[in-house]
Coordinates of C-alpha atoms in Angstrom, one line a residue:
M1 CA -0.2 29.7 -17.0
A2 CA -2.0 26.6 -18.3
K3 CA 1.2 24.6 -17.8
S4 CA 1.4 25.8 -14.2
I5 CA -2.2 24.7 -13.5
V6 CA -1.6 21.3 -15.1
S7 CA 1.6 20.9 -13.0
T8 CA -0.2 21.8 -9.8
K9 CA -3.0 19.3 -10.5
R10 CA -0.4 16.6 -11.3
L11 CA 1.4 17.3 -8.0
S12 CA -2.0 17.3 -6.1
K13 CA -2.8 13.9 -7.6
Q14 CA 0.6 12.5 -6.8
F15 CA 0.3 13.8 -3.2
I16 CA -3.2 12.3 -2.8
R17 CA -2.0 9.0 -4.3
W18 CA 1.0 8.9 -1.9
L19 CA -1.3 9.9 1.0
L20 CA -3.8 7.1 0.4
E21 CA -1.2 4.5 -0.6
E22 CA -1.8 1.3 1.2
D23 CA 0.8 -0.6 3.1
R24 CA 2.7 -3.2 1.1
R25 CA 0.5 -6.0 2.4
K26 CA -2.8 -6.3 0.4
R27 CA -6.0 -5.7 2.3
Q28 CA -9.0 -7.9 1.5
G29 CA -12.5 -7.6 2.7
P30 CA -14.0 -4.7 4.6
F31 CA -11.1 -4.4 7.1
P32 CA -7.3 -5.1 7.1
K33 CA -5.9 -8.5 7.4
E34 CA -4.4 -9.3 10.8
E35 CA -0.6 -8.9 10.9
S36 CA 1.7 -11.7 12.0
H37 CA 3.9 -10.2 14.7
R38 CA 7.4 -11.1 15.6
Q39 CA 7.3 -12.2 19.2
H40 CA 9.7 -11.3 22.0
P41 CA 10.4 -12.2 25.6
W42 CA 7.9 -10.6 28.0
W43 CA 10.5 -8.4 29.7
Q44 CA 11.4 -6.8 26.4
V45 CA 7.7 -6.2 25.5
M46 CA 7.4 -4.7 29.0
C47 CA 9.9 -2.0 28.0
L48 CA 7.6 -1.2 25.0
T49 CA 4.7 -0.5 27.3
G50 CA 7.2 1.2 29.7
V51 CA 7.9 4.0 27.3
D52 CA 4.3 5.1 28.1
Y53 CA 4.1 3.9 31.7
F54 CA 7.5 4.7 33.1
S55 CA 7.9 8.0 31.2
T56 CA 5.2 9.5 33.4
L57 CA 7.9 9.8 36.1
G58 CA 9.1 12.8 34.1
Y59 CA 6.1 14.8 35.3
Q60 CA 4.2 12.7 37.8
P61 CA 6.1 13.7 41.0
G62 CA 5.7 17.4 40.2
I63 CA 2.0 17.1 39.5
A64 CA 1.5 15.1 42.7
A65 CA 3.3 17.8 44.7
L66 CA 1.1 20.5 43.2
A67 CA -2.0 18.5 43.7
A68 CA -1.5 17.1 47.2
G69 CA 1.3 19.2 48.7
A70 CA 2.8 17.6 51.9
L71 CA 0.2 14.8 51.5
S72 CA 1.7 13.7 48.3
P73 CA 3.5 10.6 49.7
V74 CA 0.4 9.5 51.5
A75 CA -1.8 10.0 48.5
T76 CA 0.7 8.2 46.3
L77 CA 0.7 5.2 48.7
I78 CA -3.1 5.0 48.2
L79 CA -2.5 5.1 44.5
V80 CA 0.0 2.3 44.7
L81 CA -2.4 0.2 46.7
L82 CA -5.1 0.8 44.1
T83 CA -2.6 -0.1 41.4
L84 CA -1.4 -3.4 42.9
F85 CA -4.7 -4.6 44.4
G86 CA -7.1 -3.0 41.9
A87 CA -5.9 -2.3 38.4
L88 CA -3.4 -5.2 38.3
P89 CA -5.9 -8.0 39.1
I90 CA -8.3 -6.5 36.6
Y91 CA -5.8 -6.5 33.7
R92 CA -4.5 -9.9 34.7
R93 CA -8.0 -11.2 34.0
I94 CA -8.3 -9.2 30.8
A95 CA -5.1 -10.8 29.6
A96 CA -6.8 -14.2 29.9
E97 CA -10.2 -13.2 28.4
S98 CA -8.9 -10.9 25.6
N99 CA -5.7 -12.6 24.7
H100 CA -5.2 -11.3 21.2
G101 CA -4.5 -7.7 22.0
E102 CA -8.1 -6.4 21.8
G103 CA -8.0 -5.0 25.3
S104 CA -11.0 -4.2 27.6
I105 CA -12.9 -2.3 24.9
A106 CA -13.3 -5.5 22.9
M107 CA -14.5 -7.3 26.0
L108 CA -17.3 -4.8 26.5
E109 CA -18.1 -5.0 22.8
R110 CA -18.6 -8.8 23.1
L111 CA -20.5 -8.6 26.4
L112 CA -22.8 -5.8 25.2
S113 CA -24.4 -6.5 21.8
W114 CA -26.4 -4.4 19.4
W115 CA -26.3 -0.6 19.2
Q116 CA -25.8 0.0 22.9
G117 CA -22.5 -1.9 22.7
K118 CA -21.4 0.1 19.6
L119 CA -22.3 3.5 21.2
L120 CA -20.4 2.5 24.4
V121 CA -17.4 1.6 22.3
L122 CA -17.6 5.0 20.4
C123 CA -17.7 6.8 23.8
L124 CA -14.7 4.8 25.0
L125 CA -12.9 5.5 21.8
G126 CA -13.4 9.2 22.7
F127 CA -11.6 8.6 26.0
V128 CA -8.9 6.6 24.2
A129 CA -8.4 9.5 21.9
T130 CA -8.2 11.8 24.9
D131 CA -5.7 9.5 26.6
F132 CA -3.4 9.1 23.5
I133 CA -3.7 12.6 22.2
I134 CA -2.9 14.1 25.6
T135 CA -0.1 11.6 25.9
I136 CA 1.4 13.0 22.8
T137 CA 0.9 16.7 23.8
L138 CA 1.8 16.3 27.4
S139 CA 4.9 14.2 26.8
A140 CA 6.1 16.7 24.2
A141 CA 5.4 19.6 26.6
D142 CA 7.3 17.9 29.3
A143 CA 10.2 17.2 26.9
T144 CA 10.1 20.9 26.1
A145 CA 10.3 21.7 29.8
H146 CA 13.4 19.5 30.1
I147 CA 15.0 21.2 27.1
I148 CA 14.4 24.9 28.1
E149 CA 15.2 24.4 31.8
N150 CA 18.5 22.7 31.2
P151 CA 21.3 25.1 32.3
L152 CA 23.1 24.6 29.0
A153 CA 20.1 25.7 27.0
A154 CA 20.1 29.1 25.3
N155 CA 18.1 31.8 27.1
W156 CA 15.9 32.6 24.1
L157 CA 14.4 29.1 24.3
H158 CA 12.7 30.0 27.6
D159 CA 10.1 32.1 25.8
Q160 CA 9.3 29.5 23.1
P161 CA 7.7 26.5 24.9
I162 CA 4.7 26.3 22.6
A163 CA 6.9 26.5 19.4
I164 CA 9.3 23.9 20.7
T165 CA 6.4 21.6 21.6
L166 CA 4.8 22.0 18.2
I167 CA 8.2 21.2 16.5
L168 CA 8.5 18.0 18.6
I169 CA 4.9 17.0 17.6
A170 CA 5.5 17.8 14.0
L171 CA 8.7 15.7 14.0
L172 CA 6.7 12.8 15.5
G173 CA 4.1 13.2 12.7
A174 CA 6.8 13.4 10.0
V175 CA 8.4 10.2 11.2
F176 CA 5.0 8.4 11.0
L177 CA 4.3 9.8 7.6
R178 CA 7.6 8.3 6.4
G179 CA 6.6 5.0 8.0
F180 CA 7.4 4.3 11.6
K181 CA 7.5 0.9 13.1
E182 CA 7.9 0.3 16.9
A183 CA 11.2 -1.1 17.7
I184 CA 11.5 -3.3 20.8
G185 CA 15.3 -2.8 20.8
I186 CA 15.0 1.0 21.1
A187 CA 12.3 0.7 23.8
V188 CA 14.5 -1.7 25.8
F189 CA 17.5 0.7 25.6
L190 CA 15.5 3.8 26.5
V191 CA 13.6 2.2 29.4
G192 CA 16.7 0.5 30.8
V193 CA 18.8 3.7 30.8
Y194 CA 15.9 5.8 32.1
L195 CA 15.1 3.5 35.0
L196 CA 18.8 3.2 35.9
L197 CA 19.2 7.0 35.9
N198 CA 16.0 7.3 38.0
F199 CA 17.3 4.8 40.5
I200 CA 20.5 6.8 40.9
V201 CA 18.5 10.0 41.5
V202 CA 16.3 8.2 44.0
S203 CA 19.3 6.8 45.8
V204 CA 21.0 10.1 46.0
G205 CA 17.8 11.7 47.2
A206 CA 17.4 9.1 49.9
Y207 CA 21.0 9.7 50.9
Q208 CA 20.4 13.4 51.2
I209 CA 17.4 12.8 53.4
L210 CA 19.3 10.4 55.7
T211 CA 22.2 12.9 56.0
H212 CA 19.8 15.9 56.5
P213 CA 17.1 14.5 58.9
E214 CA 15.7 18.1 59.3
A215 CA 14.1 17.5 55.9
I216 CA 11.9 14.8 57.5
A217 CA 11.1 17.1 60.4
N218 CA 10.1 19.9 58.0
W219 CA 7.9 17.6 56.1
Q220 CA 6.2 16.4 59.3
T221 CA 5.6 19.9 60.4
A222 CA 4.0 20.8 57.0
L223 CA 2.0 17.5 57.1
F224 CA 0.5 18.1 60.5
A225 CA 0.2 21.9 60.2
R226 CA -3.5 21.7 59.5
N227 CA -4.5 18.6 61.5
S228 CA -2.6 16.2 63.6
N229 CA -5.3 13.4 63.4
P230 CA -3.8 10.6 61.3
L231 CA -7.2 9.3 60.3
L232 CA -8.2 12.7 59.0
L233 CA -5.0 13.0 57.1
I234 CA -5.7 9.6 55.4
G235 CA -9.2 10.9 54.6
L236 CA -7.8 14.0 53.0
A237 CA -5.4 11.9 51.1
L238 CA -8.3 9.8 49.8
L239 CA -9.8 13.0 48.5
V240 CA -6.8 14.2 46.6
F241 CA -5.2 11.0 45.4
P242 CA -7.4 10.9 42.2
K243 CA -5.4 13.8 41.0
L244 CA -2.4 11.5 40.9
A245 CA -4.0 9.0 38.6
L246 CA -1.5 9.7 35.9
G247 CA 0.5 6.9 37.5
L248 CA -2.0 4.3 36.3
S249 CA -1.4 4.9 32.6
G250 CA 0.3 1.7 31.4
F251 CA -2.2 -1.1 31.9
E252 CA -4.3 -0.8 28.8
T253 CA -1.1 -0.7 26.7
G254 CA 0.1 -3.7 28.5
V255 CA -2.7 -5.9 27.2
T256 CA -2.9 -4.4 23.7
V257 CA 0.7 -5.6 23.0
M258 CA 0.0 -9.2 23.9
P259 CA 0.5 -10.4 20.2
L260 CA 4.2 -9.4 20.7
V261 CA 4.7 -11.6 23.8
K262 CA 6.4 -14.9 23.1
G263 CA 4.5 -17.9 24.4
S264 CA 5.3 -21.6 23.9
S265 CA 4.9 -24.1 21.1
N266 CA 2.0 -25.7 23.1
D267 CA -0.1 -22.6 22.9
T268 CA -3.3 -22.8 21.0
P269 CA -4.9 -19.8 19.1
Q270 CA -8.0 -20.1 21.2
Y271 CA -6.2 -20.1 24.5
P272 CA -2.4 -19.3 24.4
R273 CA -1.7 -20.3 28.0
A274 CA 2.0 -19.5 28.1
R275 CA 1.5 -16.1 26.4
I276 CA -1.2 -15.2 29.0
Q277 CA 1.1 -16.2 31.8
N278 CA 4.0 -14.2 30.3
T279 CA 1.7 -11.2 29.8
R280 CA 0.7 -11.4 33.5
K281 CA 4.4 -11.4 34.4
L282 CA 4.8 -8.3 32.3
L283 CA 1.9 -6.5 34.0
T284 CA 2.9 -7.5 37.5
T285 CA 6.6 -6.6 37.0
A286 CA 5.7 -3.2 35.4
A287 CA 3.3 -2.4 38.2
V288 CA 5.8 -3.3 41.0
I289 CA 8.6 -1.3 39.4
M290 CA 6.3 1.7 38.8
S291 CA 4.9 1.4 42.4
F292 CA 8.4 1.5 43.8
F293 CA 9.3 4.6 41.8
L294 CA 6.0 6.4 42.5
L295 CA 6.5 6.0 46.2
T296 CA 10.2 6.9 46.3
T297 CA 10.1 9.8 43.9
S298 CA 7.1 11.3 45.6
F299 CA 8.9 11.1 48.9
I300 CA 12.2 12.6 47.9
T301 CA 10.8 15.4 45.8
I302 CA 8.3 16.6 48.4
L303 CA 11.1 16.5 51.1
L304 CA 13.9 18.0 49.1
I305 CA 12.3 20.6 46.8
A306 CA 10.8 23.9 48.1
P307 CA 7.1 24.2 47.2
P308 CA 7.4 27.3 45.1
E309 CA 9.7 25.4 42.7
F310 CA 6.8 23.1 41.7
A311 CA 4.6 26.0 40.6
Q312 CA 4.4 27.4 37.1
G313 CA 7.7 29.2 36.4
G314 CA 9.5 27.2 39.1
K315 CA 12.6 25.2 38.2
A316 CA 11.0 21.9 39.2
N317 CA 7.7 22.5 37.3
G318 CA 7.2 19.4 35.1
R319 CA 10.7 18.2 35.9
A320 CA 11.1 17.5 39.6
L321 CA 13.5 14.6 39.3
A322 CA 15.6 16.4 36.7
Y323 CA 15.8 19.3 39.1
L324 CA 17.2 17.0 41.8
A325 CA 19.6 15.4 39.3
H326 CA 21.1 18.8 38.4
L327 CA 21.0 19.9 42.0
Y328 CA 22.8 16.9 43.6
L329 CA 24.7 15.3 40.7
G330 CA 25.8 18.3 38.7
N331 CA 24.9 19.6 35.3
S332 CA 26.7 16.9 33.3
F333 CA 24.7 14.1 34.9
G334 CA 21.6 16.3 34.9
T335 CA 22.0 16.9 31.1
I336 CA 22.3 13.1 30.5
Y337 CA 19.2 12.7 32.6
D338 CA 17.4 15.4 30.6
L339 CA 18.4 13.7 27.3
S340 CA 17.1 10.3 28.6
T341 CA 13.9 11.9 29.7
I342 CA 13.4 13.8 26.5
S343 CA 14.0 10.6 24.5
I344 CA 11.6 8.4 26.4
L345 CA 8.9 11.1 26.5
W346 CA 9.2 11.5 22.7
F347 CA 9.0 7.7 22.3
A348 CA 5.9 7.7 24.6
G349 CA 4.3 10.0 22.1
A350 CA 5.3 7.6 19.3
S351 CA 3.7 4.8 21.2
A352 CA 0.5 6.8 21.6
M353 CA 0.4 7.6 17.9
A354 CA 0.9 3.9 17.1
G355 CA -2.0 3.1 19.4
L356 CA -4.3 5.6 17.7
L357 CA -3.3 4.3 14.3
N358 CA -4.2 0.8 15.5
I359 CA -7.5 1.7 17.3
V360 CA -9.3 3.5 14.4
P361 CA -8.9 0.7 11.7
R362 CA -9.8 -1.9 14.3
Y363 CA -13.2 -0.5 15.2
L364 CA -14.6 2.3 13.1
P365 CA -14.3 0.9 9.5
R366 CA -15.6 -2.5 10.8
Y367 CA -18.7 -0.6 12.1
G368 CA -19.0 1.3 8.8
M369 CA -18.4 4.4 10.9
A370 CA -15.3 5.7 9.1
P371 CA -14.5 6.4 5.4
N372 CA -12.3 4.2 3.5
W373 CA -9.2 6.4 3.9
A374 CA -9.4 5.8 7.7
R375 CA -7.8 2.4 7.0
V376 CA -4.7 4.2 5.7
S377 CA -2.1 5.5 8.2
R378 CA -0.9 8.7 6.5
P379 CA -4.2 10.7 6.5
L380 CA -4.8 9.7 10.1
V381 CA -1.4 10.9 11.1
L382 CA -2.2 14.3 9.6
V383 CA -5.5 14.4 11.4
Y384 CA -4.0 13.4 14.8
T385 CA -1.1 15.8 14.4
A386 CA -3.4 18.7 13.7
I387 CA -5.5 17.8 16.7
A388 CA -2.3 17.6 18.9
F389 CA -1.4 21.1 17.6
I390 CA -4.7 22.5 18.6
V391 CA -4.6 20.9 22.1
T392 CA -1.0 22.2 22.6
I393 CA -2.0 25.7 21.7
I394 CA -5.1 25.6 23.9
F395 CA -3.1 24.4 26.9
R396 CA -0.1 26.6 26.0
A397 CA 2.2 23.6 26.3
N398 CA 1.6 23.5 30.0
V399 CA 2.2 20.1 31.6
E400 CA 0.2 20.6 34.8
A401 CA -2.8 22.0 32.9
Q402 CA -3.0 18.8 30.8
G403 CA -2.8 16.5 33.7
G404 CA -6.5 16.5 34.4
A405 CA -7.4 15.5 30.8
Y406 CA -4.8 12.8 30.8
A407 CA -6.0 11.4 34.1
T408 CA -9.6 11.4 32.9
G409 CA -8.8 9.3 29.8
V410 CA -6.7 6.9 31.9
L411 CA -9.3 6.5 34.6
V412 CA -12.3 6.1 32.3
L413 CA -10.5 3.3 30.5
I414 CA -9.5 1.5 33.7
T415 CA -13.0 2.0 35.1
S416 CA -14.5 0.5 31.9
A417 CA -12.1 -2.4 32.2
A418 CA -13.1 -3.0 35.8
F419 CA -16.8 -3.0 34.7
A420 CA -16.1 -5.4 31.8
V421 CA -14.3 -7.8 34.2
T422 CA -17.1 -7.6 36.8
L423 CA -19.7 -8.2 34.1
S424 CA -17.7 -11.2 32.8
A425 CA -17.4 -12.7 36.3
H426 CA -21.2 -12.2 36.8
R427 CA -22.0 -14.0 33.5
H428 CA -19.7 -16.9 34.5
R429 CA -21.6 -17.1 37.9
Q430 CA -18.4 -16.4 39.9
K431 CA -20.0 -14.7 42.9
H432 CA -16.8 -14.1 44.9
A433 CA -15.0 -12.6 41.8
T434 CA -18.1 -10.5 41.0
L435 CA -18.1 -9.0 44.5
V436 CA -14.4 -8.3 44.5
F437 CA -14.3 -6.8 41.0
G438 CA -17.5 -4.9 41.8
I439 CA -15.8 -3.2 44.8
I440 CA -12.8 -2.3 42.6
T441 CA -15.1 -0.9 40.0
V442 CA -16.8 1.3 42.6
L443 CA -13.4 2.6 43.8
F444 CA -12.4 3.5 40.2
V445 CA -15.8 5.1 39.6
Y446 CA -15.2 7.2 42.7
T447 CA -11.7 8.1 41.6
T448 CA -12.9 9.0 38.1
V449 CA -15.8 11.2 39.4
V450 CA -13.6 13.0 41.8
N451 CA -11.0 13.7 39.1
I452 CA -13.7 15.0 36.8
I453 CA -15.2 17.3 39.5
E454 CA -11.8 18.6 40.5
R455 CA -10.5 19.0 36.9
P456 CA -13.4 19.2 34.5
E457 CA -11.3 20.2 31.5
G458 CA -10.6 16.5 31.0
I459 CA -14.2 15.6 30.5
R460 CA -14.7 18.6 28.3
I461 CA -11.9 17.5 26.0
A462 CA -13.2 13.9 26.1
G463 CA -16.7 15.2 25.3
C464 CA -15.4 17.0 22.3
F465 CA -13.7 13.8 21.0
I466 CA -16.8 11.7 21.8
G467 CA -19.1 14.2 20.0
A468 CA -16.8 14.4 17.0
I469 CA -16.4 10.6 16.8
I470 CA -20.2 9.9 17.2
F471 CA -21.2 12.6 14.7
T472 CA -18.7 11.6 12.0
S473 CA -19.4 7.9 12.6
L474 CA -23.1 8.2 12.1
I475 CA -22.6 10.3 8.9
S476 CA -20.2 7.7 7.7
R477 CA -22.5 4.9 8.6
V478 CA -25.3 6.5 6.6
W479 CA -23.0 7.3 3.7
R480 CA -21.6 3.8 3.5
S481 CA -24.9 2.0 4.2
T482 CA -25.4 1.0 0.5
E483 CA -22.0 -0.6 0.1
L484 CA -22.0 -4.4 -0.5
R485 CA -21.0 -5.1 3.1
A486 CA -20.2 -8.8 2.7
E487 CA -16.8 -10.0 3.7
R488 CA -17.4 -13.3 2.0
I489 CA -20.2 -15.8 1.2
E490 CA -20.2 -19.4 2.4
I491 CA -22.9 -21.8 1.1
D492 CA -23.7 -25.4 2.1
D493 CA -24.1 -28.3 -0.3
N494 CA -27.8 -28.1 -0.6
A495 CA -27.7 -24.4 -1.5
R496 CA -25.0 -25.1 -4.1
E497 CA -27.1 -27.9 -5.6
F498 CA -30.2 -25.6 -5.7
I499 CA -28.2 -22.9 -7.5
A500 CA -26.7 -25.4 -10.0
E501 CA -30.2 -26.7 -10.8
E502 CA -31.6 -23.2 -11.2
S503 CA -28.8 -22.2 -13.6
Q504 CA -30.1 -24.7 -16.3
G505 CA -32.6 -22.0 -17.2
A506 CA -33.4 -18.4 -16.2
I507 CA -32.5 -17.8 -12.6
R508 CA -35.5 -16.4 -10.8
I509 CA -35.3 -15.7 -7.1
I510 CA -38.2 -14.6 -4.9
A511 CA -37.3 -12.5 -1.8
N512 CA -39.4 -13.7 1.1
R513 CA -39.8 -12.4 4.7
L514 CA -40.1 -15.6 6.8
N515 CA -43.3 -16.0 8.8
T516 CA -44.7 -19.4 9.5
G517 CA -42.3 -21.2 7.1
D518 CA -44.9 -23.8 6.0
V519 CA -45.9 -24.9 2.6
L520 CA -48.9 -22.6 2.5
E521 CA -46.7 -19.5 3.0
Y522 CA -44.5 -20.4 0.0
F523 CA -47.5 -21.4 -2.1
L524 CA -49.2 -18.1 -1.6
K525 CA -46.0 -16.1 -2.1
E526 CA -45.2 -17.9 -5.3
K527 CA -48.7 -17.4 -6.6
E528 CA -48.6 -13.7 -5.9
V529 CA -45.2 -13.1 -7.5
R530 CA -46.0 -15.1 -10.6
E531 CA -49.2 -13.2 -11.2
D532 CA -47.7 -9.8 -10.5
N533 CA -44.6 -10.4 -12.7
H534 CA -46.1 -12.7 -15.3
I535 CA -43.7 -15.5 -14.7
P536 CA -44.6 -18.7 -16.6
D537 CA -45.8 -21.5 -14.4
D538 CA -43.2 -23.9 -15.7
D539 CA -40.2 -21.6 -14.9
P540 CA -38.5 -22.9 -11.7
I541 CA -38.0 -20.4 -8.8
L542 CA -35.9 -20.2 -5.6
F543 CA -36.9 -18.5 -2.4
L544 CA -34.4 -16.3 -0.7
E545 CA -34.8 -15.4 3.0
I546 CA -32.4 -13.1 5.0
M547 CA -32.7 -13.0 8.7
V548 CA -31.3 -10.0 10.5
S549 CA -28.7 -11.1 13.1
D550 CA -27.3 -7.9 14.6
A551 CA -28.2 -4.8 12.6
S552 CA -25.5 -2.7 14.4
E553 CA -22.8 -4.8 12.7
F554 CA -21.6 -3.5 9.3
A555 CA -19.8 -6.3 7.4
D556 CA -20.1 -10.0 8.0
V557 CA -19.7 -13.4 6.6
I558 CA -22.9 -14.5 4.9
K559 CA -23.5 -18.2 5.5
V560 CA -26.2 -19.7 3.2
E561 CA -28.0 -22.9 3.9
G562 CA -30.3 -24.7 1.4
L563 CA -33.7 -25.9 2.8
Q564 CA -36.6 -27.7 1.2
V565 CA -40.2 -27.3 2.4
G566 CA -42.5 -29.5 0.4
D567 CA -41.6 -28.8 -3.2
Y568 CA -40.2 -25.4 -2.5
R569 CA -36.5 -24.7 -2.4
I570 CA -35.2 -22.0 -0.1
L571 CA -31.9 -20.2 0.4
R572 CA -31.7 -18.9 3.9
A573 CA -29.0 -16.7 5.5
H574 CA -28.3 -14.4 8.3
S575 CA -26.8 -10.9 7.9
A576 CA -26.7 -7.4 9.4
A577 CA -28.7 -5.9 6.6
V578 CA -31.2 -7.5 4.3
P579 CA -30.8 -5.5 1.0
N580 CA -27.0 -5.7 1.1
A581 CA -27.0 -9.4 1.7
I582 CA -29.5 -10.0 -1.2
A583 CA -27.3 -7.9 -3.5
A584 CA -24.2 -9.8 -2.4
L585 CA -25.9 -13.2 -3.0
L586 CA -27.2 -12.1 -6.4
L587 CA -23.7 -11.1 -7.5
Y588 CA -22.3 -14.3 -6.1
I589 CA -24.8 -16.4 -8.1
R590 CA -24.0 -14.4 -11.2
D591 CA -20.2 -15.1 -10.8
Q592 CA -20.7 -18.8 -10.0
T593 CA -23.1 -19.6 -12.8
G594 CA -22.2 -17.0 -15.5
K595 CA -25.9 -16.0 -15.7
I596 CA -27.7 -12.9 -14.7
P597 CA -30.1 -13.7 -11.9
H598 CA -33.5 -11.9 -11.5
A599 CA -34.9 -11.1 -8.0
Y600 CA -38.6 -10.4 -7.4
F601 CA -39.9 -8.2 -4.6
G602 CA -43.2 -6.7 -3.5
W603 CA -43.9 -3.0 -3.0
V604 CA -43.9 -1.6 0.6
E605 CA -46.4 0.9 1.8
G606 CA -45.7 3.7 4.3
N607 CA -43.5 6.7 5.0
P608 CA -40.2 6.4 3.1
I609 CA -38.3 8.3 5.9
Q610 CA -39.5 5.6 8.3
Y611 CA -38.2 2.9 6.1
L612 CA -34.9 4.7 5.7
L613 CA -34.5 4.8 9.5
R614 CA -35.5 1.1 9.7
F615 CA -32.8 0.3 7.2
I616 CA -30.0 2.2 9.1
L617 CA -31.0 1.0 12.5
F618 CA -32.6 -2.4 11.9
G619 CA -31.1 -3.6 8.6
E620 CA -34.5 -3.8 6.8
G621 CA -36.6 -1.0 5.2
D622 CA -37.6 -0.6 1.5
I623 CA -35.8 -3.8 0.4
A624 CA -36.3 -3.6 -3.3
V625 CA -35.2 0.0 -3.8
L626 CA -32.2 -0.5 -1.5
T627 CA -31.1 -3.7 -3.1
R628 CA -31.2 -2.0 -6.5
E629 CA -29.0 0.9 -5.2
V630 CA -26.5 -1.5 -3.6
L631 CA -26.2 -3.4 -6.9
R632 CA -25.9 -0.1 -8.8
R633 CA -22.9 0.9 -6.6
A634 CA -21.3 -2.5 -6.7
E635 CA -21.7 -3.2 -10.4
K636 CA -21.2 -0.2 -12.7
D637 CA -22.0 -2.1 -15.9
P638 CA -25.8 -2.3 -16.3
E639 CA -25.5 -5.3 -18.7
R640 CA -23.9 -7.3 -15.9
R641 CA -26.1 -6.1 -13.1
P642 CA -28.6 -8.6 -11.6
G643 CA -32.2 -7.7 -12.4
V644 CA -34.6 -6.3 -9.7
H645 CA -38.3 -6.6 -10.3
V646 CA -41.1 -5.1 -8.2
G647 CA -44.7 -6.1 -8.6
G648 CA -48.0 -5.6 -6.8

């Protein structure tokens, strides 16, 4: 029995060690080192974004038919216009202003500082999570629809959509646990085959319409059944087109893959002009291709498929183009089309999982709003897989039911991108650009609001993600607040000279809150500290002053400058949190000089809870106590720990 318990503990430790194992590259500092990416021609990278963008053709025509009925082609035309003249110009500008793959969220983070910027990013991350998680579950559900509706599939599969979808998601998670890397070659092959097969289906569908003109007559009859006024029909289409917003899904991915796009040897890290131009080609080409297929597939499906087939249980539900492929090109071609669709849908889920694994380490650990294990892929894969399981079970692997949540995530991201671009144009005093992008932002706000009103399940899911992210982030921020939080320390020549001179004897450092900065201030502070702590008059001292820069940041580079005011020597630095910066500098001085420094503080008066909140929100608080705690956590050996003295 004892051996069994020991063996179980050993296996548990091995599993945890494997689960938390870092990638082969070493990570330094509070967040991972940036990877160097192998770069590819823009059209190949377009295929990588296309596994997400183009794969929506697997379910978009069917969802459009259910949402808009006979108005589907008209509503799709409005969507295409918004794509080409709204989303595309926005993301072409984002490619220039956020050219290292940060995307629109990073633009907002830079444009909106302090806590409001961080909270906005956390909310947007909730919508990102909604977008990517629903991409995984919806794509897997649609792949399941293509599996079970294939004429060659066994009959018992028809009753197992949830089980099959869960298996596909579990397979995706297993691949990432093993170590999945996106392969451009696979994406090029999948997208190339998929677009070719779709072009064949569209061509055959167009031929069927031309040879059976009654299909157009029937569609016109259905279109004008309620009202024959063209302007009113356009108005109705404007009301329903937000439900078709799934067709806008590829733009954010298009800018996040910028590091993979090959530029030229003349590109500079600050402004890689050729890479920006090639990324714009990527975005434009993808938008034009998708617009063509959105229009043509919407037209042929609504004209050639009977309305009942789009509904739940119908043969075209979630697979309208596959239905036409089987109907007009036979089961052999239809099966090839199904296999192609299943493959690209599964790869779209892989792309979404990769996006999630990139988003969390990029933001939350840097904010101090995620535990250390959030930097490692495998635990996150388990978390995301479990969430995808829950979403699949809640929606019962129904493609149409998840469309609202997916559209909500997509639309909020594009709306935030439009707002970021408008704000950027305003700050650059570009009046015409501000007006144009402002109008586009209003259009996307309208589209988002209508979608949320019509399909509120999307905002509910996003709200759950946002609430969970904010709640866990704040707990993590509090829990990690007494970490050292310094990426590195840089000191100038004066500061280095002051420290070297001080190291000739006992190193005594007085922490001072800068007020007037004149000789009298330092004279009075020195007199108070020497009396309170019985420091001999002939012992030299250094003043240390930490200015709070942006308390919402977590880790930063501490730059120390040495100043002299009269006979007083001062080390001055900026940081997000005063106690953490003081602790980091004390440890730095110890390591550089080989001597244990001593820091001197005064007592604070007031409510300790108030000071705790000031520390978390404003980076200050009860400096002496917090500095001591940061040092205790950073240096376990009391003999090597810098001294903290409090007098008064």
